[in-house]
Structures are given as C-alpha cells and as structure tokens.
Amino acid sequence: VRPKASKSSCELASLFAMAVTVETDNREDLVARMGQYSLYSIFSILAPKACRIVEGNDVCRNGISNIEFNKLLEHMGFSRVRVRSRSLMG
C-alpha cells in the first residue's frame, strides 16, 4: 500500500504555506517547487515529523511528501509555471 500523508500533516503544510507566502500580481514572483529554496525544503526543516523524509532507517509514513506538498499548493490556488532559465534555478 502506497503511503499517504495524514490529514494533520496536510493541514499543517497548508497553514505553513499560507503563513509564509503573499499573493502578488507580479508574474516574476515565483515559489520554487523543488530544491533547497522550495517551500517543502523549509517546511521539512521546521516540521520534520510532518514530512516523509528518509533519515537512516526512519521514515515517517504519515508525513507529506514533496509531490503531495506541491499538489496541495496547486489545490490552494498556487499557479504552476515551468521555468527554464538557469539564472532562476540557482
């Protein structure tokens, strides 16, 4: 059975995303979906027990994965934009 994030992990992730972002009209304001500058990366540092991260032999099966986090952001109204500029990717 494929693990799925618990309702409480999803709610915490949703509250985190709303707390640390602000909606703007500027099309150049982007939120990274992957990598060290992504919201998930910061969330996993602040709330590691709410994330599905493998550390040694420990895996939190009820935690939210990066993919689930990004899908949650889309359901919350975050737009998905493909960026191919190397200067923006770090």
PDB file of C-alpha atoms in Angstrom:
ATOM      1  CA  VAL A   1       0.000   0.000   0.000  1.00  0.00           C
ATOM      2  CA  ARG A   2       1.378   3.356  -1.009  1.00  0.00           C
ATOM      3  CA  PRO A   3       1.829   5.715   1.950  1.00  0.00           C
ATOM      4  CA  LYS A   4      -0.356   8.809   2.073  1.00  0.00           C
ATOM      5  CA  ALA A   5       0.046  11.969   4.114  1.00  0.00           C
ATOM      6  CA  SER A   6      -2.138  12.232   7.177  1.00  0.00           C
ATOM      7  CA  LYS A   7      -4.828  14.886   7.354  1.00  0.00           C
ATOM      8  CA  SER A   8      -2.932  16.683  10.131  1.00  0.00           C
ATOM      9  CA  SER A   9       0.287  16.785   8.057  1.00  0.00           C
ATOM     10  CA  CYS A  10      -1.629  18.257   5.118  1.00  0.00           C
ATOM     11  CA  GLU A  11      -3.348  20.833   7.324  1.00  0.00           C
ATOM     12  CA  LEU A  12      -0.034  21.880   8.866  1.00  0.00           C
ATOM     13  CA  ALA A  13       1.571  22.149   5.409  1.00  0.00           C
ATOM     14  CA  SER A  14      -1.355  24.244   4.185  1.00  0.00           C
ATOM     15  CA  LEU A  15      -1.150  26.609   7.173  1.00  0.00           C
ATOM     16  CA  PHE A  16       2.611  26.906   6.696  1.00  0.00           C
ATOM     17  CA  ALA A  17       2.261  27.803   3.005  1.00  0.00           C
ATOM     18  CA  MET A  18      -0.364  30.450   3.761  1.00  0.00           C
ATOM     19  CA  ALA A  19       1.765  31.921   6.568  1.00  0.00           C
ATOM     20  CA  VAL A  20       4.978  32.338   4.597  1.00  0.00           C
ATOM     21  CA  THR A  21       3.648  33.481   1.209  1.00  0.00           C
ATOM     22  CA  VAL A  22       1.835  36.545  -0.057  1.00  0.00           C
ATOM     23  CA  GLU A  23      -0.238  36.732  -3.231  1.00  0.00           C
ATOM     24  CA  THR A  24       1.036  39.317  -5.707  1.00  0.00           C
ATOM     25  CA  ASP A  25       0.177  40.470  -9.214  1.00  0.00           C
ATOM     26  CA  ASN A  26       3.832  40.328 -10.274  1.00  0.00           C
ATOM     27  CA  ARG A  27       4.345  37.393 -12.661  1.00  0.00           C
ATOM     28  CA  GLU A  28       8.030  37.289 -11.682  1.00  0.00           C
ATOM     29  CA  ASP A  29       7.201  36.329  -8.073  1.00  0.00           C
ATOM     30  CA  LEU A  30       7.717  32.572  -8.026  1.00  0.00           C
ATOM     31  CA  VAL A  31       7.823  29.855  -5.385  1.00  0.00           C
ATOM     32  CA  ALA A  32      10.287  27.039  -6.037  1.00  0.00           C
ATOM     33  CA  ARG A  33       8.691  23.578  -6.238  1.00  0.00           C
ATOM     34  CA  MET A  34      11.914  21.588  -5.821  1.00  0.00           C
ATOM     35  CA  GLY A  35      15.374  22.090  -4.392  1.00  0.00           C
ATOM     36  CA  GLN A  36      16.867  23.921  -1.459  1.00  0.00           C
ATOM     37  CA  TYR A  37      14.785  27.074  -1.990  1.00  0.00           C
ATOM     38  CA  SER A  38      11.424  25.295  -2.171  1.00  0.00           C
ATOM     39  CA  LEU A  39       8.707  25.709   0.429  1.00  0.00           C
ATOM     40  CA  TYR A  40       8.878  21.983   1.098  1.00  0.00           C
ATOM     41  CA  SER A  41      12.582  22.192   1.897  1.00  0.00           C
ATOM     42  CA  ILE A  42      11.958  24.880   4.523  1.00  0.00           C
ATOM     43  CA  PHE A  43       8.871  23.080   5.846  1.00  0.00           C
ATOM     44  CA  SER A  44      10.858  19.856   6.260  1.00  0.00           C
ATOM     45  CA  ILE A  45      13.434  21.714   8.363  1.00  0.00           C
ATOM     46  CA  LEU A  46      10.805  23.339  10.580  1.00  0.00           C
ATOM     47  CA  ALA A  47       8.445  20.352  10.877  1.00  0.00           C
ATOM     48  CA  PRO A  48      10.394  17.169  10.039  1.00  0.00           C
ATOM     49  CA  LYS A  49       7.836  14.864  11.707  1.00  0.00           C
ATOM     50  CA  ALA A  50       5.168  16.160   9.303  1.00  0.00           C
ATOM     51  CA  CYS A  51       7.284  15.242   6.252  1.00  0.00           C
ATOM     52  CA  ARG A  52       8.058  11.953   4.597  1.00  0.00           C
ATOM     53  CA  ILE A  53      11.824  12.144   4.729  1.00  0.00           C
ATOM     54  CA  VAL A  54      14.145   9.168   4.877  1.00  0.00           C
ATOM     55  CA  GLU A  55      16.844   9.597   7.515  1.00  0.00           C
ATOM     56  CA  GLY A  56      18.795   6.417   8.068  1.00  0.00           C
ATOM     57  CA  ASN A  57      16.175   3.724   8.630  1.00  0.00           C
ATOM     58  CA  ASP A  58      13.495   6.133   9.873  1.00  0.00           C
ATOM     59  CA  VAL A  59      10.625   7.060   7.555  1.00  0.00           C
ATOM     60  CA  CYS A  60       7.542   8.960   8.636  1.00  0.00           C
ATOM     61  CA  ARG A  61       4.918   7.176   6.509  1.00  0.00           C
ATOM     62  CA  ASN A  62       2.169   9.600   7.568  1.00  0.00           C
ATOM     63  CA  GLY A  63       4.210  12.646   6.613  1.00  0.00           C
ATOM     64  CA  ILE A  64       3.636  14.663   3.460  1.00  0.00           C
ATOM     65  CA  SER A  65       5.968  14.094   0.507  1.00  0.00           C
ATOM     66  CA  ASN A  66       7.351  16.800  -1.762  1.00  0.00           C
ATOM     67  CA  ILE A  67       4.971  15.751  -4.563  1.00  0.00           C
ATOM     68  CA  GLU A  68       1.952  15.764  -2.231  1.00  0.00           C
ATOM     69  CA  PHE A  69       3.033  19.183  -0.920  1.00  0.00           C
ATOM     70  CA  ASN A  70       3.187  20.604  -4.461  1.00  0.00           C
ATOM     71  CA  LYS A  71      -0.251  19.146  -5.304  1.00  0.00           C
ATOM     72  CA  LEU A  72      -1.607  20.700  -2.119  1.00  0.00           C
ATOM     73  CA  LEU A  73      -0.224  24.088  -3.196  1.00  0.00           C
ATOM     74  CA  GLU A  74      -1.981  23.761  -6.563  1.00  0.00           C
ATOM     75  CA  HIS A  75      -5.286  22.946  -4.842  1.00  0.00           C
ATOM     76  CA  MET A  76      -4.771  26.047  -2.691  1.00  0.00           C
ATOM     77  CA  GLY A  77      -4.581  28.190  -5.831  1.00  0.00           C
ATOM     78  CA  PHE A  78      -0.836  28.429  -6.440  1.00  0.00           C
ATOM     79  CA  SER A  79      -0.147  28.533 -10.175  1.00  0.00           C
ATOM     80  CA  ARG A  80       2.234  26.045 -11.699  1.00  0.00           C
ATOM     81  CA  VAL A  81       4.803  27.606 -14.017  1.00  0.00           C
ATOM     82  CA  ARG A  82       7.672  25.910 -15.820  1.00  0.00           C
ATOM     83  CA  VAL A  83      10.884  27.950 -15.588  1.00  0.00           C
ATOM     84  CA  ARG A  84      13.772  27.006 -17.808  1.00  0.00           C
ATOM     85  CA  SER A  85      16.054  29.944 -17.050  1.00  0.00           C
ATOM     86  CA  ARG A  86      19.261  28.721 -15.409  1.00  0.00           C
ATOM     87  CA  SER A  87      19.649  32.059 -13.623  1.00  0.00           C
ATOM     88  CA  LEU A  88      16.429  31.406 -11.691  1.00  0.00           C
ATOM     89  CA  MET A  89      17.233  27.795 -10.846  1.00  0.00           C
ATOM     90  CA  GLY A  90      20.426  28.663  -8.973  1.00  0.00           C
TER      91      GLY A  90
END
